[in-house]
Short mmCIF file of N, CA, C and O in Angstrom, two decimals:
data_model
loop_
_atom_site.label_atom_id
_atom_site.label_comp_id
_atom_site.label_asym_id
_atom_site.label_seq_id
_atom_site.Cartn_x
_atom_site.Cartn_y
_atom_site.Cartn_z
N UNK A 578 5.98 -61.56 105.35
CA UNK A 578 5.80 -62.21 104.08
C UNK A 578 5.28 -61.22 103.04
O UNK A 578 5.50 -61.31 101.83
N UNK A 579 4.59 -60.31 103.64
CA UNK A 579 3.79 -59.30 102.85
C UNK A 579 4.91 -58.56 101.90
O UNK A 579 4.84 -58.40 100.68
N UNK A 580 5.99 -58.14 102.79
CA UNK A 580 6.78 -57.39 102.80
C UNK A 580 7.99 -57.63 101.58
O UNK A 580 8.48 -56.82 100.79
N UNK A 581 8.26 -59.09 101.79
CA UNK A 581 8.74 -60.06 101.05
C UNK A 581 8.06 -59.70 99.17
O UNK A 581 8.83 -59.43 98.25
N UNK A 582 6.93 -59.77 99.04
CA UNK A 582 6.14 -59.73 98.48
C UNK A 582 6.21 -58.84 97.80
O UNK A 582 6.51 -59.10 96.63
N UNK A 583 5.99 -57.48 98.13
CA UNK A 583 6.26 -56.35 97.75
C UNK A 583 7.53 -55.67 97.19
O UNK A 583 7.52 -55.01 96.15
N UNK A 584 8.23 -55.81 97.68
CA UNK A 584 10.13 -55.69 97.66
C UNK A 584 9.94 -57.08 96.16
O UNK A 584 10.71 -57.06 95.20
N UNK A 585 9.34 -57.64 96.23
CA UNK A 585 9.92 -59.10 95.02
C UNK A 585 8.96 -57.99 93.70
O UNK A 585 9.50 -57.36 92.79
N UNK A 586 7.94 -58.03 93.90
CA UNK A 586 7.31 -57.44 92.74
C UNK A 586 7.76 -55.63 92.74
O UNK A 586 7.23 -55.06 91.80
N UNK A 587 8.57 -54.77 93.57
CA UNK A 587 8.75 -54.16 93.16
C UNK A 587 10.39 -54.04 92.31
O UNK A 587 10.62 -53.12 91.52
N UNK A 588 11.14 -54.85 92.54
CA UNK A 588 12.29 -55.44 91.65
C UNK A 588 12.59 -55.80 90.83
O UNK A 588 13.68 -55.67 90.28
N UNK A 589 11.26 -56.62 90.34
CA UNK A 589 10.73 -57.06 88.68
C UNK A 589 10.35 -55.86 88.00
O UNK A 589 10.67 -55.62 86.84
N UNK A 590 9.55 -54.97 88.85
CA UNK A 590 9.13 -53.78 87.77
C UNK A 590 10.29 -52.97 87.74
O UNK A 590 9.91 -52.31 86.77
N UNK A 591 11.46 -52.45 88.04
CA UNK A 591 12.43 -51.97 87.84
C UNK A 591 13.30 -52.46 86.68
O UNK A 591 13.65 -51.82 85.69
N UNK A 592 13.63 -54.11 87.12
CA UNK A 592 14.44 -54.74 86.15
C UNK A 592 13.64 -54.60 84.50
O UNK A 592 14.31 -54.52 83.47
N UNK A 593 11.94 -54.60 84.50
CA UNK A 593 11.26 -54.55 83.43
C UNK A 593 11.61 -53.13 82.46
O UNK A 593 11.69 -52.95 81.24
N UNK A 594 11.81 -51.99 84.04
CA UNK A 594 11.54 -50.71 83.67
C UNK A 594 12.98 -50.58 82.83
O UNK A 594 13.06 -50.01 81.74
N UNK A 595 13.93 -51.12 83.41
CA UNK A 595 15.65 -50.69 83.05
C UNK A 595 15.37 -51.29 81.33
O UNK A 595 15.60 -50.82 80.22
N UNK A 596 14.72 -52.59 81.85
CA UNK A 596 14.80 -53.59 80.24
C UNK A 596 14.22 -52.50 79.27
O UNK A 596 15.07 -52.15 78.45
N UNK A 597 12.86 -51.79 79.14
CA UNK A 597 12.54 -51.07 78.29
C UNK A 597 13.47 -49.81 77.89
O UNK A 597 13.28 -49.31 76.78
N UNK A 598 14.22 -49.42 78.54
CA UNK A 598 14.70 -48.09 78.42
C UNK A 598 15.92 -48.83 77.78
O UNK A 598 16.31 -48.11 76.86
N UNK A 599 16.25 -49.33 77.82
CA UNK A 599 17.58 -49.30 77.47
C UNK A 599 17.07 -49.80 76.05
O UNK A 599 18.02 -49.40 75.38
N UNK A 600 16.35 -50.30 75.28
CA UNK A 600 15.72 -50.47 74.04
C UNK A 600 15.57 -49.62 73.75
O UNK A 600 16.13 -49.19 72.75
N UNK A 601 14.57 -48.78 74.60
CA UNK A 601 14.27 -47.50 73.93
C UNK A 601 15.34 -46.58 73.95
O UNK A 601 15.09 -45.39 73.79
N UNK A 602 16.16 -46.85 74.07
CA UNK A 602 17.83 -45.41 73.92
C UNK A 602 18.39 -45.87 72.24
O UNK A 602 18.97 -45.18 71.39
N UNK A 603 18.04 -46.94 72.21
CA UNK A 603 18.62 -47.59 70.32
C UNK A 603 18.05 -46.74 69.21
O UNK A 603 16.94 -46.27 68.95
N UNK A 604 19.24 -46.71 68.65
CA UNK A 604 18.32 -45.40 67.65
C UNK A 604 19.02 -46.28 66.45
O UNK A 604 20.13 -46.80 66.56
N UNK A 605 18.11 -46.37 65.18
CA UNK A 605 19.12 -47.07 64.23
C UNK A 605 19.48 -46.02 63.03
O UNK A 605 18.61 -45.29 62.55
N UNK A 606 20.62 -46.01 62.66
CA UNK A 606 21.20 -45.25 61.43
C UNK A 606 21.26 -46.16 60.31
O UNK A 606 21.16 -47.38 60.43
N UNK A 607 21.46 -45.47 59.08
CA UNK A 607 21.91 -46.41 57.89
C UNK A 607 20.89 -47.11 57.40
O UNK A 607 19.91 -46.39 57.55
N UNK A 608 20.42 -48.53 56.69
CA UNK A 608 19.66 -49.03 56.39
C UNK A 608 19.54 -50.28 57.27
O UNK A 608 20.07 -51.31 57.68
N UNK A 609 18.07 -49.18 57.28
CA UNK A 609 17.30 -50.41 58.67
C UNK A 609 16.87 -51.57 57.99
O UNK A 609 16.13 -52.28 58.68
N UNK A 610 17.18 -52.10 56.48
CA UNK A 610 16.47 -53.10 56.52
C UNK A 610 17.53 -54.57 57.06
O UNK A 610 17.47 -55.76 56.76
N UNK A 611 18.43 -53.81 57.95
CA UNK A 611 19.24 -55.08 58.61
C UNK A 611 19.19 -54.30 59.95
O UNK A 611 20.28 -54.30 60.52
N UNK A 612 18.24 -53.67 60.58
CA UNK A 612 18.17 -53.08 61.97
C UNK A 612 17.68 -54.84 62.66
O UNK A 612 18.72 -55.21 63.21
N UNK A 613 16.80 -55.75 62.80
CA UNK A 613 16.34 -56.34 63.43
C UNK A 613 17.98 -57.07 63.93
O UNK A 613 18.23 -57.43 65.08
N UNK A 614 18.63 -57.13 63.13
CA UNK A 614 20.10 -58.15 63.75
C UNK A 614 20.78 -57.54 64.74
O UNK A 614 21.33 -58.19 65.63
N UNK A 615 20.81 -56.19 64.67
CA UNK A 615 21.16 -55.20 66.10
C UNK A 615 19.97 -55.36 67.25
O UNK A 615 20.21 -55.38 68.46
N UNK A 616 18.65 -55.46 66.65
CA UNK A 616 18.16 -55.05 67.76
C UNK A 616 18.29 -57.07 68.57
O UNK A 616 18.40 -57.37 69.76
N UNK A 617 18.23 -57.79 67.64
CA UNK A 617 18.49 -59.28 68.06
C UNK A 617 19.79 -58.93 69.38
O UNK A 617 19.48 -59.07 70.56
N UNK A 618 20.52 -58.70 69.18
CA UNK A 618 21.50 -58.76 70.03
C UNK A 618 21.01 -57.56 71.05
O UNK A 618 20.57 -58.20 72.01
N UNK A 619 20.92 -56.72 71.23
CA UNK A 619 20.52 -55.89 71.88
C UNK A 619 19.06 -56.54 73.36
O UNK A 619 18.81 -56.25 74.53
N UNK A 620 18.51 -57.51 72.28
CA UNK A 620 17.63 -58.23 73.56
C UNK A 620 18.06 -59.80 73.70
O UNK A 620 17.50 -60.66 74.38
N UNK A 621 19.01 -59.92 73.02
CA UNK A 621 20.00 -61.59 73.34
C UNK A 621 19.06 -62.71 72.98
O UNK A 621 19.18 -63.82 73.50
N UNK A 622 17.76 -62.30 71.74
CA UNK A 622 17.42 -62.83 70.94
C UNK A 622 17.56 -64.13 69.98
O UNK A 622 17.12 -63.95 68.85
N UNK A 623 17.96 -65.10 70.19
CA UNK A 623 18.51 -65.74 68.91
C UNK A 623 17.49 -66.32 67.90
O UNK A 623 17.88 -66.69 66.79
N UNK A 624 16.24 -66.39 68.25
CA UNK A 624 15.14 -66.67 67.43
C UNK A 624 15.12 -65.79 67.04
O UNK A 624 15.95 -65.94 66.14
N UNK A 625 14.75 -64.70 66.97
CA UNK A 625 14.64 -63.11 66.11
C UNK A 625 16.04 -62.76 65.21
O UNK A 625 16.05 -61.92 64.31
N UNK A 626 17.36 -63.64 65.67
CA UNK A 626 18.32 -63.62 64.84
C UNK A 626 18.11 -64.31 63.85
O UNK A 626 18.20 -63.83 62.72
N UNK A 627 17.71 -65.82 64.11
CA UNK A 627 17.23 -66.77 63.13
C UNK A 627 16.28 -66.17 62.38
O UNK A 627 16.51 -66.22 61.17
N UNK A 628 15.26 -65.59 62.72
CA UNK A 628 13.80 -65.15 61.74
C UNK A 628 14.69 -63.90 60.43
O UNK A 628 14.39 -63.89 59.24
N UNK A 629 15.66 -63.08 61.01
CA UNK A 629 16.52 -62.16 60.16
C UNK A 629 17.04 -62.67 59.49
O UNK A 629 17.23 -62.15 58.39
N UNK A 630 17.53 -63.95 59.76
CA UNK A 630 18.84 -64.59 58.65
C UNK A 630 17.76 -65.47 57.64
O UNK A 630 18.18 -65.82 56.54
N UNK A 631 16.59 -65.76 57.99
CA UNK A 631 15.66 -66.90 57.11
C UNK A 631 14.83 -65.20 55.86
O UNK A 631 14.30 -65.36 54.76
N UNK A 632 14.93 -64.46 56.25
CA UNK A 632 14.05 -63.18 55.53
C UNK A 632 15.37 -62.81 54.54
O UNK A 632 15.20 -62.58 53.34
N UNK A 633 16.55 -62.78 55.09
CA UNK A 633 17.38 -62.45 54.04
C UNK A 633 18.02 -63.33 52.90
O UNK A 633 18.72 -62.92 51.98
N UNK A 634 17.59 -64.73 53.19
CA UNK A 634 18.01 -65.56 52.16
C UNK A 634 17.41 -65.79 50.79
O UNK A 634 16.26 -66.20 50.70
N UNK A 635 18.08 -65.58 49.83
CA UNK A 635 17.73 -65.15 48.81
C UNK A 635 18.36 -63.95 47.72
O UNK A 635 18.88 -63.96 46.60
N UNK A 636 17.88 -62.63 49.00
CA UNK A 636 18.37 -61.26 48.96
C UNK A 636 19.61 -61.08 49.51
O UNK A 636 20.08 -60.01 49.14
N UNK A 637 20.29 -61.66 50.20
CA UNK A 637 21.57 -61.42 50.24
C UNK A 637 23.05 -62.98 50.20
O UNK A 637 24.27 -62.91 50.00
N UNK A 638 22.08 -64.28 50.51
CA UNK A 638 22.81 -65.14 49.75
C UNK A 638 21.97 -66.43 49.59
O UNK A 638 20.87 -66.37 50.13
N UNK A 639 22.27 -67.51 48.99
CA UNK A 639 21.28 -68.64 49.00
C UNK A 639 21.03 -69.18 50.29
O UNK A 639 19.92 -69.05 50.81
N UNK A 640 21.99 -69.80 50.88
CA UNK A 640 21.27 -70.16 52.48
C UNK A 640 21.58 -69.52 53.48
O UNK A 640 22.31 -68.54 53.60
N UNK A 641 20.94 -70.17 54.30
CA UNK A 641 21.01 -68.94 55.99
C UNK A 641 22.27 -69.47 56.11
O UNK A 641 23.07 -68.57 55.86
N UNK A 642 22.84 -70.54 56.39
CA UNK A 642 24.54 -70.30 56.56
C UNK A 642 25.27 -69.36 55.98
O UNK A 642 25.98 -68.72 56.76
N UNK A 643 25.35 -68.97 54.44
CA UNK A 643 25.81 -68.50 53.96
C UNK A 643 25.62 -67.18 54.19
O UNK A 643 26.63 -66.50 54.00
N UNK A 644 24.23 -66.32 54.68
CA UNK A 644 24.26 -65.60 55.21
C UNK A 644 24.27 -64.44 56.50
O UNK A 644 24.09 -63.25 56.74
N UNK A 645 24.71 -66.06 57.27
CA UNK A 645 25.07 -65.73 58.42
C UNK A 645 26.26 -65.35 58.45
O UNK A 645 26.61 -64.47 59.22
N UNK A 646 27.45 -66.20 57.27
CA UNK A 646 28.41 -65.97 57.63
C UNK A 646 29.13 -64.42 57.00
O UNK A 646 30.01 -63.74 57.52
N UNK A 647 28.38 -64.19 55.68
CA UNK A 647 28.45 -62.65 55.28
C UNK A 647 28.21 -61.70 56.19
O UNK A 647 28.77 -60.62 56.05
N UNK A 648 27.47 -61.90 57.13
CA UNK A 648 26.91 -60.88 57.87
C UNK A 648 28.04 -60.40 59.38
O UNK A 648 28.23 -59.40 60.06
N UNK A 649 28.46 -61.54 59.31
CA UNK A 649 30.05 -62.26 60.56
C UNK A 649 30.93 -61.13 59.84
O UNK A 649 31.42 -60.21 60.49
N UNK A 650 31.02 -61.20 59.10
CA UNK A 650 32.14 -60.93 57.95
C UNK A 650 32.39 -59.39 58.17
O UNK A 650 31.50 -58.54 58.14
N UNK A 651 34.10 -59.07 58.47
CA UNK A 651 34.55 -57.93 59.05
C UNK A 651 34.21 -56.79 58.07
O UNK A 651 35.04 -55.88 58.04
N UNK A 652 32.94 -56.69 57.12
CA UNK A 652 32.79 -55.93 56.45
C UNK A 652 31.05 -56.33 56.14
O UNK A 652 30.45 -56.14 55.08
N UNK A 653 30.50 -56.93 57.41
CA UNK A 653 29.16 -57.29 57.48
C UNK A 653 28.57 -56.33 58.42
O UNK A 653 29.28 -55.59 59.10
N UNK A 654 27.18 -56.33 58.48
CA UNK A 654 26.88 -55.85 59.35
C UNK A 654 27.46 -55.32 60.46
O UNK A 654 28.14 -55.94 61.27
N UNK A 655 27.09 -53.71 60.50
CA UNK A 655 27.76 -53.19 61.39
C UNK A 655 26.64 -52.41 62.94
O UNK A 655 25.55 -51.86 62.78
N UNK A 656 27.11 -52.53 63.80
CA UNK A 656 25.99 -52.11 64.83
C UNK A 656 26.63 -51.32 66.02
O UNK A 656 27.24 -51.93 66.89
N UNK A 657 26.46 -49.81 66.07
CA UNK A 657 27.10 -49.29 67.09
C UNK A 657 28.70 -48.76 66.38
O UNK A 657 29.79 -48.35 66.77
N UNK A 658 27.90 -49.14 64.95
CA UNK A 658 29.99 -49.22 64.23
C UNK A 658 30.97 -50.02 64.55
O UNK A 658 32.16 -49.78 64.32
N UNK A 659 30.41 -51.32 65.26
CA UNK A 659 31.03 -52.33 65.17
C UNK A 659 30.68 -53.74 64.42
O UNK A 659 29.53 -53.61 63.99
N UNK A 660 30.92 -54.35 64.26
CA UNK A 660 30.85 -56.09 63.69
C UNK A 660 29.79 -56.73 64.62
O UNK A 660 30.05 -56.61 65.82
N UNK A 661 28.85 -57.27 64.37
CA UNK A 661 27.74 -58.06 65.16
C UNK A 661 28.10 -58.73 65.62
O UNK A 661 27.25 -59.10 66.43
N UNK A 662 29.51 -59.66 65.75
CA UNK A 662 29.71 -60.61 66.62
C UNK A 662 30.72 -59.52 67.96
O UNK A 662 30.58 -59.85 69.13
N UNK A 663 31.36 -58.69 67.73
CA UNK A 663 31.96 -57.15 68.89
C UNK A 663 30.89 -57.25 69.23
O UNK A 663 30.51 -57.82 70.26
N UNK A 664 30.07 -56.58 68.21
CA UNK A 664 28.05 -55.69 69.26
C UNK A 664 27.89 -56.22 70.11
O UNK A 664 27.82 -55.72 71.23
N UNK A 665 27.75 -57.71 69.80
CA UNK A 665 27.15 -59.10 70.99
C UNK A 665 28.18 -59.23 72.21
O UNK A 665 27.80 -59.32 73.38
N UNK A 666 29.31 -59.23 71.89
CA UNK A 666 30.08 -59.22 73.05
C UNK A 666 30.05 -57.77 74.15
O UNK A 666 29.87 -57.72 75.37
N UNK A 667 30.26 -56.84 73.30
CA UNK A 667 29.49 -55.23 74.20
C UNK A 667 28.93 -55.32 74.98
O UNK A 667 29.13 -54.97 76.14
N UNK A 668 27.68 -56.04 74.29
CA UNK A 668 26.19 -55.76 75.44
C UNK A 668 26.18 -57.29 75.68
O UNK A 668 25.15 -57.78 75.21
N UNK A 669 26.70 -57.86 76.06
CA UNK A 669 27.25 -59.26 76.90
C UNK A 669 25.29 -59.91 76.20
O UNK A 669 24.18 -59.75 76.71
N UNK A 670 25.64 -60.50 75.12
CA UNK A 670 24.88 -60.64 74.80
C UNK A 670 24.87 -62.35 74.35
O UNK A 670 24.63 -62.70 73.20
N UNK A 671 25.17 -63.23 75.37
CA UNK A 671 25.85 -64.36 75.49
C UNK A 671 25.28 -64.95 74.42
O UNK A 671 25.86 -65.01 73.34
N UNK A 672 23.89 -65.52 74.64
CA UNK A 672 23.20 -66.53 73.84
C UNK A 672 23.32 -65.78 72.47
O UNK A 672 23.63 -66.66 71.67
N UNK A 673 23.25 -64.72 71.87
CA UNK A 673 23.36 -64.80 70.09
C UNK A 673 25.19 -64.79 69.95
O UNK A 673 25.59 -65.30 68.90
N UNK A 674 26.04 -64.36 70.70
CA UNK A 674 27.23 -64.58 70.69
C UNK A 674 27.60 -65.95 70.45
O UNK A 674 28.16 -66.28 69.41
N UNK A 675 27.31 -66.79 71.39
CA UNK A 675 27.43 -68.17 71.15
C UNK A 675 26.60 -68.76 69.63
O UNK A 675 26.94 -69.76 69.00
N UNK A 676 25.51 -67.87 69.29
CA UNK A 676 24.95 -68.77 68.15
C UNK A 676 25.86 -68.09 67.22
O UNK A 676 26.40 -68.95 66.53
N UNK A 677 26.33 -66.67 66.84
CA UNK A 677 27.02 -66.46 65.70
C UNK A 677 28.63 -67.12 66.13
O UNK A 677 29.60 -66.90 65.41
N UNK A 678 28.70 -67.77 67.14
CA UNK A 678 30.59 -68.42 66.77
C UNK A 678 30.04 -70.12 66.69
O UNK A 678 30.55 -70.91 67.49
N UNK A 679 29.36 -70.46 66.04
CA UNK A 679 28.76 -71.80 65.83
C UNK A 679 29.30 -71.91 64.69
O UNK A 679 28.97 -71.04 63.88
N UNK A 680 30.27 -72.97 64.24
CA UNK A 680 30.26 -72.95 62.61
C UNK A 680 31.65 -72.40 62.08
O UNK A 680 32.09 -72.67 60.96
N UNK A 681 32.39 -71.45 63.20
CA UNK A 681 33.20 -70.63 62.42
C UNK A 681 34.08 -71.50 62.27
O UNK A 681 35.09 -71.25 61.61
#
């Protein structure tokens, strides 16, 4: 059982260890003041997508729909040099994938 035990908590700290590194390999170019929507997908975030799209309304359109869907938009946000709804599919990034094809 001990053994059990050990092998379980040393599997979590690996999966923790992989989880940090691979964050920490993201480097952002261009203007970071739309980095949080990459890094949203990057940790399959969709509350931290939501908190990005509620900070930009205003500054980039009147409502968060509207600027969700600019941001969709094959000349929106780009991450990795691709389109944020590609990015999300890349890094199998199910749950914000599914929230940005809501609507379309």
């Amino acid at each position: 059982m001990k053994k059990l035990i050990a092998v379980s908590i040393a599997l979590c700290a690996l999966n923790a260890n992989a989880a940090m590194e691979s964050k920490s390999k993201v480097k952002y170019k261009g203007d970071t003041n739309f980095k949080n929507f990459c890094e949203a997908v990057v940790v399959d975030d969709v509350a931290l997508l939501k908190k990005s799209l509620r900070k930009q309304v205003g500054e980039v359109a009147s409502t968060q729909s509207k600027v969700k869907a600019l941001l969709i938009a094959e000349k929106g946000v780009k991450c990795n040099g691709v389109g944020l709804t590609e990015f999300s599919k890349e890094r199998a990034a199910t749950k914000v994938a599914a929230f940005l094809n809501q609507g379309k």
